[in-house]
Short mmCIF file of C-alpha atoms in Angstrom, two decimals:
data_model
loop_
_atom_site.label_atom_id
_atom_site.label_comp_id
_atom_site.label_asym_id
_atom_site.label_seq_id
_atom_site.Cartn_x
_atom_site.Cartn_y
_atom_site.Cartn_z
CA MET A 1 -32.08 -26.91 -39.65
CA ALA A 2 -29.20 -25.95 -36.99
CA GLN A 3 -29.72 -22.88 -34.82
CA PRO A 4 -27.72 -19.93 -35.29
CA PRO A 5 -24.99 -18.81 -32.93
CA PHE A 6 -26.53 -17.72 -29.50
CA GLY A 7 -29.87 -18.92 -30.24
CA GLY A 8 -32.52 -17.57 -33.13
CA PRO A 9 -34.91 -15.09 -32.79
CA GLY A 10 -36.96 -15.27 -29.38
CA GLY A 11 -34.46 -17.99 -28.33
CA ALA A 12 -31.66 -18.18 -25.71
CA GLY A 13 -30.21 -14.99 -27.59
CA GLY A 14 -33.35 -12.81 -26.49
CA ALA A 15 -33.67 -9.30 -28.11
CA GLY A 16 -34.24 -11.19 -31.51
CA GLY A 17 -31.18 -13.34 -31.43
CA ASP A 18 -28.84 -10.42 -30.96
CA PRO A 19 -25.29 -12.13 -30.02
CA MET A 20 -24.06 -8.85 -28.32
CA ALA A 21 -26.92 -8.71 -26.04
CA PHE A 22 -26.76 -12.27 -25.39
CA LEU A 23 -22.93 -11.90 -24.51
CA GLN A 24 -23.83 -8.62 -22.00
CA GLY A 25 -26.08 -10.99 -20.50
CA LEU A 26 -24.21 -13.56 -19.99
CA LEU A 27 -21.43 -11.32 -18.40
CA GLY A 28 -23.65 -9.69 -15.92
CA GLY A 29 -24.15 -6.13 -17.46
CA ASP A 30 -24.19 -3.48 -20.56
CA ASN A 31 -20.72 -1.94 -21.69
CA GLY A 32 -20.48 -0.51 -18.25
CA ALA A 33 -16.81 0.09 -17.23
CA GLY A 34 -15.54 -3.28 -15.95
CA SER A 35 -18.52 -5.22 -17.17
CA LEU A 36 -16.10 -7.70 -19.08
CA TRP A 37 -12.95 -7.70 -17.00
CA SER A 38 -14.72 -7.79 -13.53
CA HIS A 39 -16.58 -10.83 -14.16
CA PRO A 40 -15.76 -14.27 -12.67
CA LEU A 41 -15.66 -16.39 -15.77
CA ILE A 42 -12.83 -13.99 -16.91
CA ALA A 43 -11.24 -13.75 -13.32
CA GLN A 44 -10.82 -17.83 -13.36
CA PHE A 45 -8.84 -17.87 -16.79
CA ALA A 46 -6.89 -14.54 -15.70
CA PHE A 47 -6.07 -16.27 -11.82
CA ASN A 48 -5.43 -19.00 -10.15
CA ALA A 49 -5.67 -18.32 -6.48
CA ARG A 50 -4.69 -20.76 -4.02
CA SER A 51 -4.53 -20.73 -0.07
CA ALA A 52 -2.01 -20.27 2.16
CA PRO A 53 -1.46 -20.20 5.88
CA LYS A 54 0.51 -17.32 7.91
CA GLN A 55 3.58 -18.91 9.37
CA TYR A 56 5.27 -15.64 11.10
CA GLY A 57 4.37 -12.95 13.61
CA GLU A 58 4.08 -9.58 11.88
CA ASN A 59 6.43 -7.43 14.29
CA GLU A 60 9.30 -10.17 14.89
CA GLY A 61 11.94 -12.09 13.31
CA ARG A 62 13.59 -12.08 9.88
CA VAL A 63 10.10 -13.59 8.50
CA ARG A 64 6.85 -11.61 9.05
CA ASP A 65 3.50 -12.24 7.88
CA GLY A 66 1.04 -9.57 8.06
CA THR A 67 -1.80 -7.94 6.09
CA ILE A 68 -2.45 -4.42 3.85
CA ASP A 69 -5.81 -2.84 3.61
CA VAL A 70 -6.92 -1.92 0.07
CA GLY A 71 -9.84 -1.13 -1.46
CA ALA A 72 -12.32 2.01 -1.41
CA GLU A 73 -15.28 2.30 0.96
CA GLY A 74 -17.75 -0.92 0.03
CA ASP A 75 -15.26 -2.53 -1.48
CA LYS A 76 -12.44 -3.23 1.11
CA ALA A 77 -10.41 -6.72 1.46
CA LYS A 78 -7.12 -7.42 3.21
CA VAL A 79 -4.04 -8.75 1.02
CA GLY A 80 -1.63 -10.91 2.83
CA TYR A 81 2.15 -9.68 2.79
CA ARG A 82 5.66 -11.94 3.61
CA LEU A 83 8.85 -9.84 4.45
CA TYR A 84 12.11 -11.50 4.25
CA LEU A 85 14.79 -9.35 6.18
CA PRO A 86 18.39 -9.45 5.29
CA GLU A 87 20.48 -10.52 8.19
CA THR A 88 21.08 -6.99 9.04
CA THR A 89 19.55 -3.73 8.54
CA ASP A 90 21.21 -1.43 10.54
CA GLY A 91 24.73 0.23 9.82
CA GLU A 92 24.00 -0.38 6.36
CA LYS A 93 22.40 0.97 3.41
CA THR A 94 19.52 -1.37 2.64
CA GLY A 95 17.20 -1.71 -0.53
CA VAL A 96 13.88 -3.30 -0.94
CA VAL A 97 12.15 -5.13 -3.39
CA LEU A 98 8.55 -4.83 -3.37
CA TYR A 99 7.18 -8.11 -5.31
CA PHE A 100 4.68 -8.81 -7.48
CA HIS A 101 4.39 -12.39 -8.06
CA GLY A 102 2.67 -14.13 -10.91
CA ASN A 103 -1.05 -15.33 -11.41
CA ALA A 104 -0.69 -19.39 -10.04
CA GLU A 105 1.74 -18.11 -7.45
CA VAL A 106 1.38 -16.74 -3.49
CA CYS A 107 3.85 -14.54 -1.53
CA THR A 108 5.49 -17.21 0.59
CA ASP A 109 6.45 -19.05 -2.90
CA LEU A 110 9.81 -17.40 -3.45
CA GLY A 111 11.49 -19.44 -0.13
CA THR A 112 15.27 -19.63 -0.52
CA PHE A 113 15.15 -17.56 -3.97
CA VAL A 114 15.00 -14.43 -1.38
CA ASP A 115 18.86 -15.13 -1.10
CA VAL A 116 19.47 -13.61 -4.44
CA PHE A 117 18.36 -10.33 -2.54
CA HIS A 118 19.55 -10.95 0.49
CA LYS A 119 23.18 -11.01 -0.89
CA ILE A 120 23.39 -7.61 -1.79
CA ASN A 121 21.31 -6.31 1.41
CA TYR A 122 17.65 -6.18 0.04
CA ALA A 123 14.77 -6.85 1.76
CA VAL A 124 11.73 -8.36 0.17
CA LEU A 125 7.93 -7.24 0.88
CA SER A 126 6.14 -10.19 -1.16
CA VAL A 127 2.50 -9.15 -1.36
CA ASP A 128 -0.58 -11.37 -2.73
CA TYR A 129 -3.28 -10.40 -4.45
CA ARG A 130 -7.24 -10.47 -3.41
CA GLY A 131 -7.91 -13.98 -2.59
CA TYR A 132 -4.67 -15.22 -2.45
CA GLY A 133 -2.76 -17.06 0.61
CA TRP A 134 -4.78 -15.56 4.01
CA SER A 135 -5.72 -12.66 1.81
CA THR A 136 -9.58 -11.80 1.87
CA GLY A 137 -11.87 -11.29 -1.10
CA SER A 138 -11.89 -12.38 -4.65
CA PRO A 139 -9.06 -11.63 -7.34
CA SER A 140 -10.14 -8.93 -9.86
CA LEU A 141 -8.10 -7.29 -13.00
CA THR A 142 -9.99 -4.13 -12.65
CA LYS A 143 -8.61 -3.94 -8.79
CA LEU A 144 -5.39 -5.05 -9.54
CA CYS A 145 -3.45 -1.37 -9.83
CA PRO A 146 -5.73 0.18 -7.17
CA ASP A 147 -4.56 -2.61 -4.62
CA ALA A 148 -1.21 -1.99 -6.07
CA ALA A 149 -1.51 1.43 -5.04
CA ASP A 150 -2.50 0.90 -1.63
CA ILE A 151 0.07 -1.91 -0.95
CA ALA A 152 2.89 0.86 -1.66
CA ARG A 153 1.33 3.31 -0.29
CA ALA A 154 1.41 0.84 3.35
CA ALA A 155 5.02 -0.31 2.55
CA PRO A 156 6.89 2.27 4.30
CA ALA A 157 4.79 2.21 7.59
CA ILE A 158 5.83 -1.59 7.31
CA LEU A 159 9.04 -1.08 6.43
CA ALA A 160 9.65 1.50 9.15
CA THR A 161 8.87 -0.89 12.03
CA ALA A 162 11.27 -3.43 10.96
CA GLY A 163 13.81 -1.09 10.60
CA VAL A 164 14.45 -1.01 6.97
CA ARG A 165 15.29 1.73 5.13
CA GLY A 166 16.45 2.71 1.65
CA PRO A 167 15.43 2.49 -2.07
CA ILE A 168 12.47 0.64 -3.16
CA VAL A 169 12.82 -1.55 -6.38
CA THR A 170 9.51 -2.81 -7.98
CA ILE A 171 9.78 -6.16 -9.46
CA GLY A 172 6.52 -7.84 -11.29
CA ARG A 173 6.64 -11.32 -12.53
CA SER A 174 3.40 -12.26 -15.22
CA ILE A 175 0.52 -10.53 -14.48
CA GLY A 176 2.29 -8.86 -11.64
CA ALA A 177 3.94 -6.69 -14.08
CA ALA A 178 0.73 -4.87 -14.37
CA SER A 179 0.95 -3.79 -10.39
CA ALA A 180 4.82 -3.27 -10.77
CA VAL A 181 4.57 -0.90 -13.79
CA HIS A 182 1.65 1.19 -12.09
CA VAL A 183 3.48 1.52 -8.66
CA ALA A 184 6.76 2.91 -10.79
CA ALA A 185 4.55 4.96 -13.19
CA ASN A 186 3.12 6.73 -10.11
CA SER A 187 6.17 7.08 -8.25
CA ALA A 188 5.93 9.83 -5.36
CA LYS A 189 2.67 10.65 -6.51
CA ASP A 190 -0.62 10.51 -4.54
CA GLY A 191 1.00 9.49 -1.27
CA LEU A 192 2.82 6.47 -3.25
CA PRO A 193 6.80 6.45 -2.29
CA ALA A 194 9.50 7.36 -4.63
CA VAL A 195 10.57 4.41 -6.77
CA ALA A 196 14.15 3.95 -7.57
CA GLY A 197 14.21 0.47 -10.14
CA LEU A 198 11.82 -1.47 -12.06
CA VAL A 199 12.03 -5.03 -12.75
CA VAL A 200 9.76 -6.65 -15.82
CA ASP A 201 9.88 -10.38 -15.32
CA SER A 202 7.98 -12.34 -18.27
CA GLY A 203 5.57 -9.47 -17.92
CA LEU A 204 1.92 -9.26 -19.35
CA MET A 205 1.61 -5.83 -21.12
CA SER A 206 -1.82 -6.29 -22.93
CA ILE A 207 -4.45 -8.66 -21.77
CA THR A 208 -6.33 -8.28 -25.02
CA GLU A 209 -3.01 -9.24 -27.00
CA LEU A 210 -2.64 -13.22 -25.31
CA PRO A 211 -3.05 -15.92 -27.54
CA MET A 212 -5.80 -17.38 -24.54
CA VAL A 213 -7.53 -14.18 -25.12
CA SER A 214 -7.98 -14.60 -28.80
CA SER A 215 -8.91 -18.34 -28.18
CA ILE A 216 -11.55 -17.27 -26.26
CA VAL A 217 -12.80 -14.42 -28.86
CA MET A 218 -12.48 -16.56 -31.64
CA MET A 219 -14.95 -19.09 -30.04
CA LEU A 220 -17.42 -16.31 -29.64
CA GLY A 221 -17.46 -15.22 -33.00
CA PRO A 222 -18.17 -11.52 -34.20
CA ALA A 223 -19.73 -10.78 -31.23
CA GLY A 224 -17.04 -11.70 -28.83
CA ALA A 225 -14.50 -9.55 -31.25
CA GLN A 226 -16.97 -6.43 -30.89
CA LEU A 227 -17.26 -7.27 -27.27
CA LEU A 228 -13.51 -7.18 -26.93
CA GLN A 229 -13.00 -3.60 -29.07
CA ASN A 230 -15.49 -2.03 -26.62
CA SER A 231 -13.79 -3.40 -23.40
CA PRO A 232 -10.52 -1.51 -23.26
CA ASP A 233 -7.70 -3.22 -20.80
CA PRO A 234 -8.44 -2.63 -17.65
CA MET A 235 -4.71 -2.07 -16.50
CA ASN A 236 -3.15 -0.63 -19.44
CA THR A 237 0.16 -1.52 -18.27
CA LEU A 238 2.11 -0.56 -21.81
CA ALA A 239 0.58 3.13 -21.75
CA LYS A 240 2.14 3.39 -18.20
CA CYS A 241 5.44 2.42 -19.32
CA LYS A 242 6.34 5.41 -20.69
CA LEU A 243 5.58 6.98 -17.50
CA ALA A 244 8.00 4.91 -15.50
CA ASN A 245 11.02 6.68 -16.20
CA ILE A 246 13.73 4.96 -13.80
CA PRO A 247 16.34 2.55 -14.34
CA ALA A 248 14.45 -0.48 -15.44
CA LEU A 249 15.25 -4.54 -16.28
CA VAL A 250 13.08 -6.26 -18.75
CA LEU A 251 13.56 -9.93 -18.80
CA HIS A 252 11.56 -12.33 -20.86
CA GLY A 253 11.90 -16.05 -22.66
CA GLU A 254 11.97 -16.16 -26.48
CA ARG A 255 9.70 -19.59 -26.38
CA ASP A 256 6.95 -17.88 -24.22
CA GLU A 257 3.57 -19.25 -24.77
CA ILE A 258 1.38 -17.71 -22.38
CA VAL A 259 2.75 -13.85 -22.67
CA PRO A 260 4.19 -13.37 -26.34
CA VAL A 261 7.70 -12.33 -26.44
CA LYS A 262 6.77 -9.40 -28.65
CA GLN A 263 5.47 -7.90 -25.08
CA ALA A 264 8.70 -7.70 -23.77
CA HIS A 265 9.82 -5.78 -27.00
CA ASP A 266 6.99 -3.16 -26.67
CA CYS A 267 7.53 -2.88 -22.69
CA ALA A 268 11.28 -2.29 -23.53
CA ASN A 269 10.68 0.19 -26.39
CA ALA A 270 8.22 2.38 -24.02
CA LEU A 271 10.31 2.73 -21.34
CA PRO A 272 11.92 5.84 -21.43
CA HIS A 273 15.19 5.81 -19.16
CA PRO A 274 18.13 5.91 -20.81
CA ARG A 275 19.53 3.29 -18.16
CA LYS A 276 17.09 0.28 -19.25
CA ARG A 277 18.32 -3.32 -20.34
CA LYS A 278 16.25 -5.83 -22.24
CA LEU A 279 17.18 -9.46 -22.02
CA ILE A 280 15.76 -12.45 -23.90
CA PHE A 281 16.42 -16.02 -22.85
CA PRO A 282 16.47 -17.92 -26.65
CA THR A 283 14.89 -21.13 -24.84
CA ALA A 284 13.28 -20.25 -22.02
CA SER A 285 9.11 -20.36 -21.98
CA HIS A 286 6.77 -18.37 -19.55
CA ASN A 287 7.19 -20.45 -16.32
CA ASP A 288 11.28 -22.11 -16.74
CA VAL A 289 13.34 -18.83 -16.99
CA LEU A 290 14.83 -19.67 -13.61
CA ILE A 291 15.40 -23.35 -14.49
CA VAL A 292 17.06 -22.46 -18.14
CA ALA A 293 18.95 -18.92 -17.36
CA GLY A 294 18.84 -18.64 -13.48
CA ARG A 295 22.20 -17.31 -13.33
CA GLU A 296 22.21 -14.72 -15.91
CA TRP A 297 18.66 -13.64 -14.43
CA SER A 298 20.11 -13.32 -11.07
CA ASP A 299 23.05 -11.60 -12.53
CA ALA A 300 21.05 -9.12 -14.56
CA VAL A 301 18.62 -8.40 -11.52
CA SER A 302 21.53 -8.01 -8.97
CA GLN A 303 23.49 -5.33 -11.14
CA LEU A 304 20.16 -3.19 -11.22
CA LEU A 305 19.78 -3.32 -7.83
CA ARG A 306 22.86 -2.60 -6.99
CA GLY A 307 22.89 0.35 -8.77
CA CYS A 308 19.70 1.43 -7.42
CA LEU A 309 21.76 1.41 -3.69
CA GLY A 310 24.35 3.83 -5.97
CA GLU A 311 27.17 1.47 -6.55
CA ASP A 312 29.25 1.92 -9.43
CA VAL A 313 28.12 -0.58 -11.71
CA GLY A 314 29.50 0.48 -14.78
CA ALA A 315 28.06 1.61 -17.80
CA ALA A 316 24.58 0.83 -18.78
CA PRO A 317 24.47 -2.41 -20.47
CA PRO A 318 22.87 -2.21 -23.96
CA PRO A 319 19.51 -3.08 -24.17
CA ALA A 320 19.83 -5.83 -26.55
CA SER A 321 19.03 -9.45 -26.00
CA ALA A 322 20.74 -12.87 -24.81
CA PRO A 323 22.93 -14.54 -27.54
CA ALA A 324 21.10 -15.93 -30.47
CA PRO A 325 20.22 -19.90 -30.09
CA SER A 326 22.29 -22.38 -32.09
CA GLU A 327 21.63 -24.40 -34.58
CA ASP A 328 20.28 -27.20 -32.49
CA ASP A 329 18.14 -25.05 -30.38
CA LEU A 330 16.60 -23.88 -33.48
CA ARG A 331 16.25 -27.46 -35.32
CA ALA A 332 14.30 -28.21 -32.26
CA MET A 333 11.63 -25.31 -32.46
CA SER A 334 8.46 -26.20 -34.23
CA ILE A 335 7.51 -24.06 -37.58
CA LYS A 336 5.00 -22.33 -34.99
CA GLU A 337 8.03 -21.23 -32.76
CA LEU A 338 10.57 -20.72 -35.59
CA LYS A 339 7.80 -17.98 -37.28
CA ALA A 340 7.41 -16.48 -34.02
CA LEU A 341 11.03 -15.84 -33.26
CA CYS A 342 11.41 -14.59 -36.97
CA ALA A 343 9.02 -12.04 -36.67
CA SER A 344 10.38 -10.91 -33.11
CA ARG A 345 13.69 -10.29 -34.66
CA GLY A 346 12.64 -8.91 -38.22
CA VAL A 347 13.89 -12.03 -39.88
CA SER A 348 12.09 -11.94 -43.39
CA THR A 349 10.41 -15.59 -43.98
CA ALA A 350 9.78 -14.72 -47.76
CA GLY A 351 10.75 -18.07 -49.59
CA CYS A 352 10.59 -20.16 -46.62
CA SER A 353 8.61 -23.15 -47.45
CA GLU A 354 9.80 -25.74 -45.05
CA LYS A 355 11.05 -25.98 -41.66
CA ILE A 356 14.89 -25.78 -42.57
CA ASP A 357 14.60 -22.53 -44.46
CA LEU A 358 12.93 -21.03 -41.14
CA VAL A 359 16.12 -22.29 -39.72
CA ASN A 360 18.70 -21.22 -42.02
CA ALA A 361 16.82 -17.79 -42.37
CA LEU A 362 17.07 -17.39 -38.86
CA LEU A 363 21.21 -18.44 -38.96
CA GLY A 364 21.55 -15.49 -41.85
CA LYS A 365 22.47 -18.32 -44.38
CA LYS A 366 20.87 -18.66 -48.08
CA PRO A 367 18.20 -20.88 -48.95
CA LEU A 368 18.98 -24.36 -49.73
#
């Protein structure tokens, strides 16, 4: 007879084969705060840390590398940053992008992409997470937001040394959205600087609703679902969006296979400021937005940044999506993608038994 999951009575599960006891032991603790999300196994799927060398000095030149102290006593670390300065910071109004990258990137990856910001006289302070680049420590979901707050507190001194002044805009890509939203939601509180704008790029709003997390939970069975239910989202980003009352831009790929586009809609709905915009790219997935829609991305971000500098950029664009995908685009999608697109756009799939039915429903055509 096959053994029940997690071992039988007195087996590997212990405690009479109680699956919850087994999982708690596997994760190294009970139901205490962070017992799930702070575990190294979770960090392995949430982060893809890689090292990178410091290449520049901290106090001279247009590109500067340094570190910022983060963490509380007994849990301190140093996180790396790269500061990219525009050609001039004197005599003109300059803005600052505080950039939090995705989980497989490092602060040095921006490269020539910083030209998008430099063209409108923005410096970029691109920061890493623990364990990335030349940072010390190990990445952790539970430390992501507290570290972001420490970084924001340290930013004004770093910028002042470089002669940079002006409004700060936080940009967060993918998991970096948690840090960007946290700093924006705490603008001018608890020693953090004021934040003038927010950009959420393919942003993670709820880690508990990621398809990858759902797959892990399904593998663990009922015990996994119970453990997840007892482990609140450690970043709580969507709730913090409601506190970020500043101009904002939400960018996302309709075909995002990692962070479902629904999280972009939820984010935009939660943001309270009237000057907010949501731009959904119909044919983009999680990692190719700039390839598929680089010009649209750059134009939208530049408009928000110029507005934060006080420029007249016209009326706030409506929080609408990009143009609908063409019939050819829809035919190239899988059934799963078409169903997800119908759900995100509120299109009924009643009576759709074939792929062509879903395509026609999205095009507004009557069933064949």
